[in-house]
Tab-separated table of C-alpha atoms in Angstrom:
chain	number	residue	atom	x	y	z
A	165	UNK	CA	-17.436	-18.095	-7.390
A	166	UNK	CA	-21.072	-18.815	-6.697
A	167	UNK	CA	-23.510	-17.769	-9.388
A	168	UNK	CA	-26.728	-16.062	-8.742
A	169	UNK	CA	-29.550	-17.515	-7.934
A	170	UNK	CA	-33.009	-16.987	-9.413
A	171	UNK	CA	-36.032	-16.937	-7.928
A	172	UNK	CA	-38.882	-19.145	-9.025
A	173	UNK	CA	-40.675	-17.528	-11.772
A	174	UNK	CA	-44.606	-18.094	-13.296
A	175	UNK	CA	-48.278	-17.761	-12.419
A	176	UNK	CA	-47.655	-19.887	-9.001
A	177	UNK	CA	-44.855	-18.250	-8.065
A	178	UNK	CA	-46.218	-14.518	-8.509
A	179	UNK	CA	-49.434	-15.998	-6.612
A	180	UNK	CA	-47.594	-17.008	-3.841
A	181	UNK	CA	-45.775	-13.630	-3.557
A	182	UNK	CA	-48.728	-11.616	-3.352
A	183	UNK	CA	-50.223	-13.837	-1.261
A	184	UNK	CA	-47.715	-13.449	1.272
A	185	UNK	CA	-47.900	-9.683	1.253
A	186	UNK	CA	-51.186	-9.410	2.580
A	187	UNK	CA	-51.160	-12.596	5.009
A	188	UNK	CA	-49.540	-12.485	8.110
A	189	UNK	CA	-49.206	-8.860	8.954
A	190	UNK	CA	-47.797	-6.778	11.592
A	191	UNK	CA	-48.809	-3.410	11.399
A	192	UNK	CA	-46.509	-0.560	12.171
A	193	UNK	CA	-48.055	2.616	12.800
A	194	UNK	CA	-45.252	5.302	10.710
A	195	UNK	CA	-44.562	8.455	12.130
A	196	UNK	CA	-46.741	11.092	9.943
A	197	UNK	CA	-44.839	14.056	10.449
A	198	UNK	CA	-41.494	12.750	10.141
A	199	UNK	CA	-39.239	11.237	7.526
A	200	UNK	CA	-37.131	8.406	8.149
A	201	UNK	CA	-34.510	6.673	6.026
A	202	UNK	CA	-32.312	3.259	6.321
A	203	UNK	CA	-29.729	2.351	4.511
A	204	UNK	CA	-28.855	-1.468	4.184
A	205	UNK	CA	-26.494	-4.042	2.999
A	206	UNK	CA	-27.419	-7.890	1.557
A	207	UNK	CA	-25.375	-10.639	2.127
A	208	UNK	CA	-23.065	-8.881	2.505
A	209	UNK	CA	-19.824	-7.962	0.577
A	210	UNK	CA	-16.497	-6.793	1.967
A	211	UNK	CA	-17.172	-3.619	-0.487
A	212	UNK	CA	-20.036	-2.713	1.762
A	213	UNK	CA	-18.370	-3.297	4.681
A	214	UNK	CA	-15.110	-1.059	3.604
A	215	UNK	CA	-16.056	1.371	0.752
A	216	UNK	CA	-20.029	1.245	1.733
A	217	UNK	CA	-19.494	2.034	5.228
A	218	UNK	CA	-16.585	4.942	4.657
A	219	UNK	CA	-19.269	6.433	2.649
A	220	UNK	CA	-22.196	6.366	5.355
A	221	UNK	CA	-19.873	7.305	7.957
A	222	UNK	CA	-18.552	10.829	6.366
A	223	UNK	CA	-22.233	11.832	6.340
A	224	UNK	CA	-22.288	10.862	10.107
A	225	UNK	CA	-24.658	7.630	9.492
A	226	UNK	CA	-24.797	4.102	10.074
A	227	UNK	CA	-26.035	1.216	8.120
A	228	UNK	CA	-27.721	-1.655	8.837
A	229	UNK	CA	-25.680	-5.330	7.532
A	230	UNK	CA	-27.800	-8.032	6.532
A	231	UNK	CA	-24.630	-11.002	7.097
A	232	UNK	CA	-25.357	-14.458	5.554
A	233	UNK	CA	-22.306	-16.497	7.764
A	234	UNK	CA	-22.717	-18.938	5.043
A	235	UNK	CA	-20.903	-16.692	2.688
A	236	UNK	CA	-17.920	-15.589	5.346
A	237	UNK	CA	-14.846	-15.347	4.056
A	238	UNK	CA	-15.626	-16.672	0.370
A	239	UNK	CA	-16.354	-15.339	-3.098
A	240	UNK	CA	-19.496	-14.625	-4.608
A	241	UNK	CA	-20.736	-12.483	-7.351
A	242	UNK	CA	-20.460	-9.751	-5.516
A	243	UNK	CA	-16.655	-10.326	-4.936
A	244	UNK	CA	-14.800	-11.118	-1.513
A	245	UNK	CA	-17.488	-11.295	1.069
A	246	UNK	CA	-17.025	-10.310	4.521
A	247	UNK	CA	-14.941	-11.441	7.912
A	248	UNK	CA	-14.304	-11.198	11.249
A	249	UNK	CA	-12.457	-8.083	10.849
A	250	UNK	CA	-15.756	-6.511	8.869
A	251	UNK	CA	-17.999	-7.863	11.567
A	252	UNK	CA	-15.837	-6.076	14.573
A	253	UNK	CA	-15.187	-2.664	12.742
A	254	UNK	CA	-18.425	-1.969	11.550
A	255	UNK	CA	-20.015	-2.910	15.233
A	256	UNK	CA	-17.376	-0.680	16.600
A	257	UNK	CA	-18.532	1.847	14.597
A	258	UNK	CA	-22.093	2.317	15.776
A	259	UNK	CA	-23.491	0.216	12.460
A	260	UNK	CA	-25.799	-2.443	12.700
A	261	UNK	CA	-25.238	-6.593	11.894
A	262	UNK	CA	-29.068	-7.978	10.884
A	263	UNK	CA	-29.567	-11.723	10.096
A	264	UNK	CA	-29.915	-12.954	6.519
A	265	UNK	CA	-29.880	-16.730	7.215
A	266	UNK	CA	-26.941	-18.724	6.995
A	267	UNK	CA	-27.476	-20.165	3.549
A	268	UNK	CA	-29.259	-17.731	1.667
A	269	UNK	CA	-32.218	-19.731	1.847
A	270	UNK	CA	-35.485	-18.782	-0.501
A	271	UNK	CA	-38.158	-19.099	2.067
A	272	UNK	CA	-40.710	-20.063	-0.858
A	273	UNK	CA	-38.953	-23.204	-1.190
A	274	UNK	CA	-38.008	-24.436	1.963
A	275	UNK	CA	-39.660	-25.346	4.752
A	276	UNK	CA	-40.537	-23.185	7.468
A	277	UNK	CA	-38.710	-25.661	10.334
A	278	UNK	CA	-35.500	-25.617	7.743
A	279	UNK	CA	-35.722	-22.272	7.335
A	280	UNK	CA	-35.794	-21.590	11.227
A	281	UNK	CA	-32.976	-23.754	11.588
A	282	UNK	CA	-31.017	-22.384	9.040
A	283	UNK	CA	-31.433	-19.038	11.030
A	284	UNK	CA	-30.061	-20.468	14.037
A	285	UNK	CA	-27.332	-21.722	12.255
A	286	UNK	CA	-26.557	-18.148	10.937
A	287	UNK	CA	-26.690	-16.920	14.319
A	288	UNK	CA	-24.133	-19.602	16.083
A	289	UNK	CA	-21.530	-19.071	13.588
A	290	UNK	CA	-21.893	-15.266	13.518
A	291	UNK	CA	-21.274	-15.412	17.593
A	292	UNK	CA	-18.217	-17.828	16.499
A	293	UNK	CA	-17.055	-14.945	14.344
A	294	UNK	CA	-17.224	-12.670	17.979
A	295	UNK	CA	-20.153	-10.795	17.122
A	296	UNK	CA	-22.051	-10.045	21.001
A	297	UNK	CA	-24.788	-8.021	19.344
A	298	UNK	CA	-28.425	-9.390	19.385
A	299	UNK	CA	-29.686	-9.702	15.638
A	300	UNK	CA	-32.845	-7.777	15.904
A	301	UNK	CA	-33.453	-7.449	12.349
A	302	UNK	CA	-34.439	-10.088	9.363
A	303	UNK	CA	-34.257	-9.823	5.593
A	304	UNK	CA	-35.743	-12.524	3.219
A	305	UNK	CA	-32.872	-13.532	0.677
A	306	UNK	CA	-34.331	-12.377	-2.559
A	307	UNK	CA	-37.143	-10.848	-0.934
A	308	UNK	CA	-39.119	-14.186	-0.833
A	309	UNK	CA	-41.451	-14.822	2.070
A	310	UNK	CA	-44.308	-16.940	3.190
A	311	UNK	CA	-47.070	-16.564	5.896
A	312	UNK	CA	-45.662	-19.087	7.708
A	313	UNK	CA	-42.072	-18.002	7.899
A	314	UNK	CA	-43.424	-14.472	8.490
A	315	UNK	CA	-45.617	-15.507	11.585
A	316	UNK	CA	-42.572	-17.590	13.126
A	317	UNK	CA	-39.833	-14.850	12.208
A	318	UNK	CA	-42.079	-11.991	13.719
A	319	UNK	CA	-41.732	-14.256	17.156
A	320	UNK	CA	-37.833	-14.281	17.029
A	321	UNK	CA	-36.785	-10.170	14.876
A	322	UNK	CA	-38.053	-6.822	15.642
A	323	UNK	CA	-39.025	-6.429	12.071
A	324	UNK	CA	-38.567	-8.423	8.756
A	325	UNK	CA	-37.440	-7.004	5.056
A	326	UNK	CA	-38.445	-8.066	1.794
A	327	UNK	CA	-37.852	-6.293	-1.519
A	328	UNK	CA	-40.721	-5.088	-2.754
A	329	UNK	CA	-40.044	-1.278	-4.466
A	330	UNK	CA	-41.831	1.035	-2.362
A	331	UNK	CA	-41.883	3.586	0.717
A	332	UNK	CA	-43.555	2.642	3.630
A	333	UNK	CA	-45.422	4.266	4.720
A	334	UNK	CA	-49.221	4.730	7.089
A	335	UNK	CA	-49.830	1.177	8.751
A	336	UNK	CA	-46.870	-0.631	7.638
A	337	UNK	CA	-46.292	-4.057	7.960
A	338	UNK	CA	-43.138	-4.592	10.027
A	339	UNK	CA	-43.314	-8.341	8.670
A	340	UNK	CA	-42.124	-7.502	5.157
A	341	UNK	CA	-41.071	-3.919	4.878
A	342	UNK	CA	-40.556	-2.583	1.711
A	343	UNK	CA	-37.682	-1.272	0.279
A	344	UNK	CA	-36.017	0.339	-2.710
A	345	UNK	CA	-32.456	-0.940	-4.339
A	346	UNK	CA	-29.066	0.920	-4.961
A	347	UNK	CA	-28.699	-0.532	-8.065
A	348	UNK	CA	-29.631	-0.695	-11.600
A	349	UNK	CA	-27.037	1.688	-13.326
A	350	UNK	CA	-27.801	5.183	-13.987
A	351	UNK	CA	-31.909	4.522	-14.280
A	352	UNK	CA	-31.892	3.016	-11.217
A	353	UNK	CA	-30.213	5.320	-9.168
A	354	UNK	CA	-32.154	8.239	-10.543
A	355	UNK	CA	-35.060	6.261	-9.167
A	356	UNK	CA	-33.283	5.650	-5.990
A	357	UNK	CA	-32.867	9.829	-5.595
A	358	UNK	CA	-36.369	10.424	-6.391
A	359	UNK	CA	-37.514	8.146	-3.813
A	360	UNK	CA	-35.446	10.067	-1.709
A	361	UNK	CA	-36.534	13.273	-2.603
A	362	UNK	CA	-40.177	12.639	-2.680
A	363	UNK	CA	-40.112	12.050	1.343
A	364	UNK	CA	-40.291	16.203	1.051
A	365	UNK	CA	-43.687	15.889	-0.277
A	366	UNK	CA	-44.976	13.074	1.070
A	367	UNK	CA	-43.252	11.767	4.615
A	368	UNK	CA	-42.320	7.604	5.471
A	369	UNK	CA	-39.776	5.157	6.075
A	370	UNK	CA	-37.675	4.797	3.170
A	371	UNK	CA	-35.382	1.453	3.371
A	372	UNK	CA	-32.632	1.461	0.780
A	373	UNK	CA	-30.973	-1.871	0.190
A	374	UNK	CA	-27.667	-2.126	-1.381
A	375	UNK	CA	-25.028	-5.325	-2.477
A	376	UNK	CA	-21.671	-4.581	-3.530
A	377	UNK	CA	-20.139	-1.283	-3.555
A	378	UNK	CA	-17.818	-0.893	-5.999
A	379	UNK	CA	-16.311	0.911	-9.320
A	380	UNK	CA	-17.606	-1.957	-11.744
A	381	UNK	CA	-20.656	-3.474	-9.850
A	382	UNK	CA	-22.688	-6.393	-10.329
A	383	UNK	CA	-26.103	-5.532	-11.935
A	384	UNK	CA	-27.525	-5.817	-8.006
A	385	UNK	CA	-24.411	-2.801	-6.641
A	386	UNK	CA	-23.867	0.413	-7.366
A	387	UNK	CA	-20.305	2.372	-7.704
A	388	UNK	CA	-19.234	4.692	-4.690
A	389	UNK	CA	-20.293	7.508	-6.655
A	390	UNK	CA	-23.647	6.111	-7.236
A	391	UNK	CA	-23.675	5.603	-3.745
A	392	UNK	CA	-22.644	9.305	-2.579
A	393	UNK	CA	-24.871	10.599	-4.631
A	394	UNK	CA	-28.400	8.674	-3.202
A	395	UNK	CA	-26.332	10.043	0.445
A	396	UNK	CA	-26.647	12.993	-1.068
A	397	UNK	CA	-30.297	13.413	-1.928
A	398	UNK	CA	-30.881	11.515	1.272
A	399	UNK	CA	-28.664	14.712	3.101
A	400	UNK	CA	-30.724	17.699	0.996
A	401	UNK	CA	-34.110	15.265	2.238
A	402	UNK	CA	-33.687	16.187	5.811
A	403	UNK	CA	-34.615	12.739	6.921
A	404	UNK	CA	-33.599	11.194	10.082
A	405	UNK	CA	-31.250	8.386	9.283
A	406	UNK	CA	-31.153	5.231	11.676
A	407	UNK	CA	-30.487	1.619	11.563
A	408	UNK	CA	-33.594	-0.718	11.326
A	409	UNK	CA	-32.990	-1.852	15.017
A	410	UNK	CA	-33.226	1.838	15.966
A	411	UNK	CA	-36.183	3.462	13.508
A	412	UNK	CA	-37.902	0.308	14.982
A	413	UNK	CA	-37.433	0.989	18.548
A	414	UNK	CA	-38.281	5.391	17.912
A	415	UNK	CA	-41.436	4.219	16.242
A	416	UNK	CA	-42.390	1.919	19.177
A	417	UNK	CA	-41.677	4.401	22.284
A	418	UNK	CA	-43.353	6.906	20.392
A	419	UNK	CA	-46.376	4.835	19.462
């Protein structure tokens, strides 16, 4: 079972994270008068792809699966990680399969021409797996980006995900998108529902991200009844719920 990995920590580190937050934007005008929400998987375990999904699918939704092919067909933390089988049932069921590099690469530490490559990589074998989708989509494994892998990435994805906790909202920056975890035990799913609940007051795009689904979750998953229950404040929102690929492609032909 692989263990977690940590993400450099200290002054440079947290420089370099902010840094790459302001450089290298994309800006995405946001609808003002209408609230959108995404919900999405990391990496991404066979608990999002069976429980996860069963859940998003009785409230009529679909999800959008960040797949690292690295991880296909192994363990991780997060348990038995996803297959073939995951790959065809979820696209046969309307949900969407993003890229999340083959190797779970930190973009702060790699270079931007190994990080490319390791995205092509990630792409070949997910084809090899039978997946005929484009991947549209991008999420930075543990939220870690650089100016120079956003500038590149926003040549090849639609939009790119990082993990910083807020609603987007105004001019976003489709380069690194903020979003808001599923996780954290009971704390951080009450913060999950109020995120949810504040698009009432205060419209945006709200992007969820989620791990493993399951009754005793890692610290980064939630338990289906955590789950069903940020669905349900999501439901009483009134939001519009859509993939990335699709919120993406409403806010452009309306733009």
């Amino acid at each position: 079972m692989n263990a977690p990995y940590t993400p450099a920590s200290g002054l440079f580190a947290g420089l370099n994270r902010r840094w790459a937050r302001v450089a290298a934007r994309k800006p995405l005008q946001l609808p003002s008068d209408r609230a959108i929400i995404t919900i999405t998987f990391d990496d991404f375990p066979k608990s999002a792809a069976s429980t996860g999904a069963a859940i998003l699918e009785r409230h009529g939704w679909q999800g959008t699966y960040y797949a690292s092919a690295g991880y296909a067909g192994g363990q991780t933390h997060h348990g038995a990680m996803f297959d073939c089988g995951d790959l065809q049932r979820l696209v046969g069921a309307g949900h969407e399969i993003a890229c999340h590099t083959y190797s779970h690469l930190d973009a702060s530490q790699v270079g931007t021409g190994a990080f490319l490559a390791d995205i092509a990589r990630n792409e070949r074998a997910l084809k090899a797996m039978g997946l005929e989708t484009e991947l549209e989509s991008f999420a930075f494994p543990y939220g870690e980006a650089s100016p120079a892998t956003k500038r590149a990435l926003s040549e090849r994805f639609s939009n790119l995900r990082g993990v910083q906790a807020d609603i987007n909202r105004g001019a976003a920056d489709r380069n690194l998108l903020k979003s808001v975890p599923i996780d954290g035990g009971d704390a951080g799913i009450d913060r999950a529902v109020e995120a949810a609940v504040s698009l009432s007051r205060h419209t945006g795009w709200l992007i969820f991200y989620a791990h493993d689904v399951q009754e005793t979750p890692t610290e980064w998953g939630c338990t289906p009844a955590q789950l069903e229950r940020v669905c349900q404040a999501i439901a009483d929102s009134g939001a519009d719920v859509l993939t990335m690929r699709e919120a993406v492609r409403q806010m452009e032909a309306s733009a």
